[in-house]
Amino acid sequence: MKLIGDISLSLDLFLLLFFWHCLIGGIATVIAINKGYPRLNWLIFGLLGGTFTFFIALFLEKKPKI
């Protein structure tokens, strides 16, 4: 019975970390969109890259308007 409890806790931890990973990636997407970069590309990058993508988006230069 204890094994089932351990599995449940690890699943809860996984889901919590996955939620934060996707949330931070979503915030990175919003930052990149505000700087003029394509929405779909950054949504994919953000959901896959999480925190790494967030820091990349923070340091991006604003894209010049043509």
PDB file of N, CA and C in Angstrom:
ATOM      1  N   MET A   1       0.812  -1.201   0.000  1.00  0.00           N
ATOM      2  CA  MET A   1       0.000   0.000   0.000  1.00  0.00           C
ATOM      3  C   MET A   1       0.857   1.268   0.000  1.00  0.00           C
ATOM      4  N   LYS A   2       1.980   1.201   0.657  1.00  0.00           N
ATOM      5  CA  LYS A   2       2.815   2.390   0.710  1.00  0.00           C
ATOM      6  C   LYS A   2       3.345   2.764  -0.675  1.00  0.00           C
ATOM      7  N   LEU A   3       3.583   1.772  -1.514  1.00  0.00           N
ATOM      8  CA  LEU A   3       4.077   2.032  -2.864  1.00  0.00           C
ATOM      9  C   LEU A   3       3.089   2.887  -3.650  1.00  0.00           C
ATOM     10  N   ILE A   4       1.808   2.622  -3.496  1.00  0.00           N
ATOM     11  CA  ILE A   4       0.793   3.411  -4.199  1.00  0.00           C
ATOM     12  C   ILE A   4       0.836   4.860  -3.716  1.00  0.00           C
ATOM     13  N   GLY A   5       1.019   5.064  -2.426  1.00  0.00           N
ATOM     14  CA  GLY A   5       1.128   6.424  -1.897  1.00  0.00           C
ATOM     15  C   GLY A   5       2.345   7.145  -2.447  1.00  0.00           C
ATOM     16  N   ASP A   6       3.455   6.448  -2.565  1.00  0.00           N
ATOM     17  CA  ASP A   6       4.664   7.056  -3.116  1.00  0.00           C
ATOM     18  C   ASP A   6       4.478   7.432  -4.577  1.00  0.00           C
ATOM     19  N   ILE A   7       3.809   6.571  -5.333  1.00  0.00           N
ATOM     20  CA  ILE A   7       3.562   6.863  -6.745  1.00  0.00           C
ATOM     21  C   ILE A   7       2.666   8.080  -6.877  1.00  0.00           C
ATOM     22  N   SER A   8       1.660   8.183  -6.015  1.00  0.00           N
ATOM     23  CA  SER A   8       0.741   9.319  -6.053  1.00  0.00           C
ATOM     24  C   SER A   8       1.487  10.621  -5.766  1.00  0.00           C
ATOM     25  N   LEU A   9       2.375  10.599  -4.787  1.00  0.00           N
ATOM     26  CA  LEU A   9       3.128  11.806  -4.464  1.00  0.00           C
ATOM     27  C   LEU A   9       4.043  12.201  -5.616  1.00  0.00           C
ATOM     28  N   SER A  10       4.679  11.243  -6.237  1.00  0.00           N
ATOM     29  CA  SER A  10       5.571  11.588  -7.334  1.00  0.00           C
ATOM     30  C   SER A  10       4.776  12.088  -8.544  1.00  0.00           C
ATOM     31  N   LEU A  11       3.569  11.558  -8.761  1.00  0.00           N
ATOM     32  CA  LEU A  11       2.720  12.053  -9.840  1.00  0.00           C
ATOM     33  C   LEU A  11       2.276  13.484  -9.548  1.00  0.00           C
ATOM     34  N   ASP A  12       1.930  13.766  -8.290  1.00  0.00           N
ATOM     35  CA  ASP A  12       1.555  15.129  -7.910  1.00  0.00           C
ATOM     36  C   ASP A  12       2.708  16.097  -8.133  1.00  0.00           C
ATOM     37  N   LEU A  13       3.894  15.687  -7.756  1.00  0.00           N
ATOM     38  CA  LEU A  13       5.068  16.536  -7.958  1.00  0.00           C
ATOM     39  C   LEU A  13       5.324  16.758  -9.440  1.00  0.00           C
ATOM     40  N   PHE A  14       5.211  15.703 -10.236  1.00  0.00           N
ATOM     41  CA  PHE A  14       5.394  15.827 -11.681  1.00  0.00           C
ATOM     42  C   PHE A  14       4.393  16.812 -12.268  1.00  0.00           C
ATOM     43  N   LEU A  15       3.129  16.692 -11.894  1.00  0.00           N
ATOM     44  CA  LEU A  15       2.100  17.583 -12.432  1.00  0.00           C
ATOM     45  C   LEU A  15       2.327  19.029 -11.997  1.00  0.00           C
ATOM     46  N   LEU A  16       2.773  19.224 -10.767  1.00  0.00           N
ATOM     47  CA  LEU A  16       3.071  20.577 -10.290  1.00  0.00           C
ATOM     48  C   LEU A  16       4.222  21.187 -11.084  1.00  0.00           C
ATOM     49  N   LEU A  17       5.293  20.430 -11.258  1.00  0.00           N
ATOM     50  CA  LEU A  17       6.433  20.933 -12.026  1.00  0.00           C
ATOM     51  C   LEU A  17       6.069  21.161 -13.484  1.00  0.00           C
ATOM     52  N   PHE A  18       5.249  20.285 -14.061  1.00  0.00           N
ATOM     53  CA  PHE A  18       4.805  20.440 -15.442  1.00  0.00           C
ATOM     54  C   PHE A  18       3.959  21.699 -15.598  1.00  0.00           C
ATOM     55  N   PHE A  19       3.092  21.971 -14.628  1.00  0.00           N
ATOM     56  CA  PHE A  19       2.271  23.180 -14.653  1.00  0.00           C
ATOM     57  C   PHE A  19       3.151  24.425 -14.661  1.00  0.00           C
ATOM     58  N   TRP A  20       4.125  24.489 -13.757  1.00  0.00           N
ATOM     59  CA  TRP A  20       5.000  25.660 -13.687  1.00  0.00           C
ATOM     60  C   TRP A  20       5.862  25.792 -14.938  1.00  0.00           C
ATOM     61  N   HIS A  21       6.305  24.674 -15.481  1.00  0.00           N
ATOM     62  CA  HIS A  21       7.095  24.677 -16.710  1.00  0.00           C
ATOM     63  C   HIS A  21       6.296  25.320 -17.845  1.00  0.00           C
ATOM     64  N   CYS A  22       5.046  24.889 -18.004  1.00  0.00           N
ATOM     65  CA  CYS A  22       4.202  25.429 -19.078  1.00  0.00           C
ATOM     66  C   CYS A  22       3.819  26.881 -18.814  1.00  0.00           C
ATOM     67  N   LEU A  23       3.581  27.238 -17.559  1.00  0.00           N
ATOM     68  CA  LEU A  23       3.235  28.622 -17.224  1.00  0.00           C
ATOM     69  C   LEU A  23       4.392  29.563 -17.543  1.00  0.00           C
ATOM     70  N   ILE A  24       5.595  29.205 -17.156  1.00  0.00           N
ATOM     71  CA  ILE A  24       6.765  30.033 -17.447  1.00  0.00           C
ATOM     72  C   ILE A  24       7.000  30.111 -18.951  1.00  0.00           C
ATOM     73  N   GLY A  25       6.786  29.013 -19.657  1.00  0.00           N
ATOM     74  CA  GLY A  25       6.892  29.029 -21.118  1.00  0.00           C
ATOM     75  C   GLY A  25       5.847  29.928 -21.750  1.00  0.00           C
ATOM     76  N   GLY A  26       4.641  29.938 -21.188  1.00  0.00           N
ATOM     77  CA  GLY A  26       3.590  30.836 -21.679  1.00  0.00           C
ATOM     78  C   GLY A  26       3.937  32.293 -21.453  1.00  0.00           C
ATOM     79  N   ILE A  27       4.528  32.594 -20.319  1.00  0.00           N
ATOM     80  CA  ILE A  27       4.968  33.968 -20.040  1.00  0.00           C
ATOM     81  C   ILE A  27       6.064  34.370 -21.021  1.00  0.00           C
ATOM     82  N   ALA A  28       6.968  33.451 -21.331  1.00  0.00           N
ATOM     83  CA  ALA A  28       8.010  33.725 -22.331  1.00  0.00           C
ATOM     84  C   ALA A  28       7.386  34.027 -23.682  1.00  0.00           C
ATOM     85  N   THR A  29       6.318  33.318 -24.026  1.00  0.00           N
ATOM     86  CA  THR A  29       5.623  33.560 -25.287  1.00  0.00           C
ATOM     87  C   THR A  29       5.040  34.961 -25.328  1.00  0.00           C
ATOM     88  N   VAL A  30       4.417  35.381 -24.245  1.00  0.00           N
ATOM     89  CA  VAL A  30       3.830  36.728 -24.182  1.00  0.00           C
ATOM     90  C   VAL A  30       4.913  37.790 -24.323  1.00  0.00           C
ATOM     91  N   ILE A  31       6.042  37.595 -23.667  1.00  0.00           N
ATOM     92  CA  ILE A  31       7.152  38.552 -23.766  1.00  0.00           C
ATOM     93  C   ILE A  31       7.647  38.642 -25.208  1.00  0.00           C
ATOM     94  N   ALA A  32       7.830  37.495 -25.856  1.00  0.00           N
ATOM     95  CA  ALA A  32       8.323  37.489 -27.238  1.00  0.00           C
ATOM     96  C   ALA A  32       7.315  38.122 -28.193  1.00  0.00           C
ATOM     97  N   ILE A  33       6.031  37.873 -27.993  1.00  0.00           N
ATOM     98  CA  ILE A  33       4.996  38.477 -28.843  1.00  0.00           C
ATOM     99  C   ILE A  33       5.016  39.992 -28.692  1.00  0.00           C
ATOM    100  N   ASN A  34       5.166  40.474 -27.463  1.00  0.00           N
ATOM    101  CA  ASN A  34       5.226  41.923 -27.231  1.00  0.00           C
ATOM    102  C   ASN A  34       6.454  42.557 -27.870  1.00  0.00           C
ATOM    103  N   LYS A  35       7.485  41.766 -28.099  1.00  0.00           N
ATOM    104  CA  LYS A  35       8.684  42.279 -28.757  1.00  0.00           C
ATOM    105  C   LYS A  35       8.627  42.124 -30.270  1.00  0.00           C
ATOM    106  N   GLY A  36       7.516  41.572 -30.788  1.00  0.00           N
ATOM    107  CA  GLY A  36       7.313  41.515 -32.227  1.00  0.00           C
ATOM    108  C   GLY A  36       7.659  40.196 -32.899  1.00  0.00           C
ATOM    109  N   TYR A  37       7.810  39.134 -32.151  1.00  0.00           N
ATOM    110  CA  TYR A  37       8.164  37.840 -32.724  1.00  0.00           C
ATOM    111  C   TYR A  37       6.911  36.999 -32.965  1.00  0.00           C
ATOM    112  N   PRO A  38       6.992  36.001 -33.871  1.00  0.00           N
ATOM    113  CA  PRO A  38       5.806  35.216 -34.240  1.00  0.00           C
ATOM    114  C   PRO A  38       5.227  34.409 -33.072  1.00  0.00           C
ATOM    115  N   ARG A  39       3.922  34.441 -32.972  1.00  0.00           N
ATOM    116  CA  ARG A  39       3.206  33.830 -31.850  1.00  0.00           C
ATOM    117  C   ARG A  39       3.354  32.305 -31.813  1.00  0.00           C
ATOM    118  N   LEU A  40       3.092  31.640 -32.919  1.00  0.00           N
ATOM    119  CA  LEU A  40       3.087  30.173 -32.920  1.00  0.00           C
ATOM    120  C   LEU A  40       4.470  29.602 -32.617  1.00  0.00           C
ATOM    121  N   ASN A  41       5.494  30.168 -33.227  1.00  0.00           N
ATOM    122  CA  ASN A  41       6.858  29.680 -32.957  1.00  0.00           C
ATOM    123  C   ASN A  41       7.188  29.781 -31.475  1.00  0.00           C
ATOM    124  N   TRP A  42       6.878  30.914 -30.880  1.00  0.00           N
ATOM    125  CA  TRP A  42       7.237  31.116 -29.485  1.00  0.00           C
ATOM    126  C   TRP A  42       6.352  30.340 -28.530  1.00  0.00           C
ATOM    127  N   LEU A  43       5.130  30.039 -28.943  1.00  0.00           N
ATOM    128  CA  LEU A  43       4.293  29.173 -28.114  1.00  0.00           C
ATOM    129  C   LEU A  43       4.895  27.773 -28.060  1.00  0.00           C
ATOM    130  N   ILE A  44       5.335  27.282 -29.194  1.00  0.00           N
ATOM    131  CA  ILE A  44       5.970  25.954 -29.231  1.00  0.00           C
ATOM    132  C   ILE A  44       7.279  25.971 -28.446  1.00  0.00           C
ATOM    133  N   PHE A  45       8.124  26.985 -28.693  1.00  0.00           N
ATOM    134  CA  PHE A  45       9.386  27.094 -27.945  1.00  0.00           C
ATOM    135  C   PHE A  45       9.124  27.195 -26.446  1.00  0.00           C
ATOM    136  N   GLY A  46       8.143  28.005 -26.074  1.00  0.00           N
ATOM    137  CA  GLY A  46       7.852  28.223 -24.660  1.00  0.00           C
ATOM    138  C   GLY A  46       7.383  26.970 -23.955  1.00  0.00           C
ATOM    139  N   LEU A  47       6.491  26.218 -24.586  1.00  0.00           N
ATOM    140  CA  LEU A  47       5.978  25.008 -23.942  1.00  0.00           C
ATOM    141  C   LEU A  47       7.028  23.911 -23.876  1.00  0.00           C
ATOM    142  N   LEU A  48       7.941  23.885 -24.819  1.00  0.00           N
ATOM    143  CA  LEU A  48       8.998  22.873 -24.780  1.00  0.00           C
ATOM    144  C   LEU A  48      10.173  23.305 -23.903  1.00  0.00           C
ATOM    145  N   GLY A  49      10.509  24.596 -23.949  1.00  0.00           N
ATOM    146  CA  GLY A  49      11.715  25.058 -23.280  1.00  0.00           C
ATOM    147  C   GLY A  49      11.530  25.562 -21.865  1.00  0.00           C
ATOM    148  N   GLY A  50      10.320  26.008 -21.515  1.00  0.00           N
ATOM    149  CA  GLY A  50      10.053  26.466 -20.155  1.00  0.00           C
ATOM    150  C   GLY A  50      10.933  27.620 -19.717  1.00  0.00           C
ATOM    151  N   THR A  51      11.656  27.420 -18.629  1.00  0.00           N
ATOM    152  CA  THR A  51      12.470  28.476 -18.027  1.00  0.00           C
ATOM    153  C   THR A  51      13.582  28.944 -18.964  1.00  0.00           C
ATOM    154  N   PHE A  52      14.188  28.027 -19.683  1.00  0.00           N
ATOM    155  CA  PHE A  52      15.250  28.385 -20.627  1.00  0.00           C
ATOM    156  C   PHE A  52      14.724  29.375 -21.665  1.00  0.00           C
ATOM    157  N   THR A  53      13.550  29.104 -22.205  1.00  0.00           N
ATOM    158  CA  THR A  53      12.940  29.989 -23.199  1.00  0.00           C
ATOM    159  C   THR A  53      12.576  31.330 -22.585  1.00  0.00           C
ATOM    160  N   PHE A  54      12.167  31.319 -21.328  1.00  0.00           N
ATOM    161  CA  PHE A  54      11.830  32.558 -20.629  1.00  0.00           C
ATOM    162  C   PHE A  54      13.033  33.502 -20.602  1.00  0.00           C
ATOM    163  N   PHE A  55      14.202  32.983 -20.262  1.00  0.00           N
ATOM    164  CA  PHE A  55      15.390  33.838 -20.204  1.00  0.00           C
ATOM    165  C   PHE A  55      15.819  34.305 -21.590  1.00  0.00           C
ATOM    166  N   ILE A  56      15.659  33.471 -22.593  1.00  0.00           N
ATOM    167  CA  ILE A  56      15.963  33.900 -23.961  1.00  0.00           C
ATOM    168  C   ILE A  56      15.041  35.045 -24.363  1.00  0.00           C
ATOM    169  N   ALA A  57      13.751  34.911 -24.070  1.00  0.00           N
ATOM    170  CA  ALA A  57      12.782  35.947 -24.432  1.00  0.00           C
ATOM    171  C   ALA A  57      13.071  37.262 -23.710  1.00  0.00           C
ATOM    172  N   LEU A  58      13.546  37.183 -22.478  1.00  0.00           N
ATOM    173  CA  LEU A  58      13.862  38.407 -21.733  1.00  0.00           C
ATOM    174  C   LEU A  58      14.974  39.211 -22.398  1.00  0.00           C
ATOM    175  N   PHE A  59      15.956  38.524 -22.965  1.00  0.00           N
ATOM    176  CA  PHE A  59      17.116  39.206 -23.525  1.00  0.00           C
ATOM    177  C   PHE A  59      17.026  39.461 -25.024  1.00  0.00           C
ATOM    178  N   LEU A  60      15.898  39.136 -25.639  1.00  0.00           N
ATOM    179  CA  LEU A  60      15.721  39.413 -27.069  1.00  0.00           C
ATOM    180  C   LEU A  60      15.622  40.913 -27.321  1.00  0.00           C
ATOM    181  N   GLU A  61      16.162  41.327 -28.431  1.00  0.00           N
ATOM    182  CA  GLU A  61      15.986  42.711 -28.876  1.00  0.00           C
ATOM    183  C   GLU A  61      14.591  42.845 -29.473  1.00  0.00           C
ATOM    184  N   LYS A  62      14.027  44.054 -29.388  1.00  0.00           N
ATOM    185  CA  LYS A  62      12.748  44.290 -30.051  1.00  0.00           C
ATOM    186  C   LYS A  62      12.941  44.185 -31.547  1.00  0.00           C
ATOM    187  N   LYS A  63      12.013  43.507 -32.202  1.00  0.00           N
ATOM    188  CA  LYS A  63      12.085  43.340 -33.648  1.00  0.00           C
ATOM    189  C   LYS A  63      11.623  44.638 -34.306  1.00  0.00           C
ATOM    190  N   PRO A  64      12.431  45.198 -35.208  1.00  0.00           N
ATOM    191  CA  PRO A  64      12.026  46.459 -35.853  1.00  0.00           C
ATOM    192  C   PRO A  64      10.814  46.250 -36.750  1.00  0.00           C
ATOM    193  N   LYS A  65       9.904  47.218 -36.732  1.00  0.00           N
ATOM    194  CA  LYS A  65       8.722  47.143 -37.593  1.00  0.00           C
ATOM    195  C   LYS A  65       9.099  47.584 -38.992  1.00  0.00           C
ATOM    196  N   ILE A  66       8.621  46.833 -39.954  1.00  0.00           N
ATOM    197  CA  ILE A  66       8.943  47.134 -41.357  1.00  0.00           C
ATOM    198  C   ILE A  66       7.796  47.872 -41.997  1.00  0.00           C
TER     199      ILE A  66
END
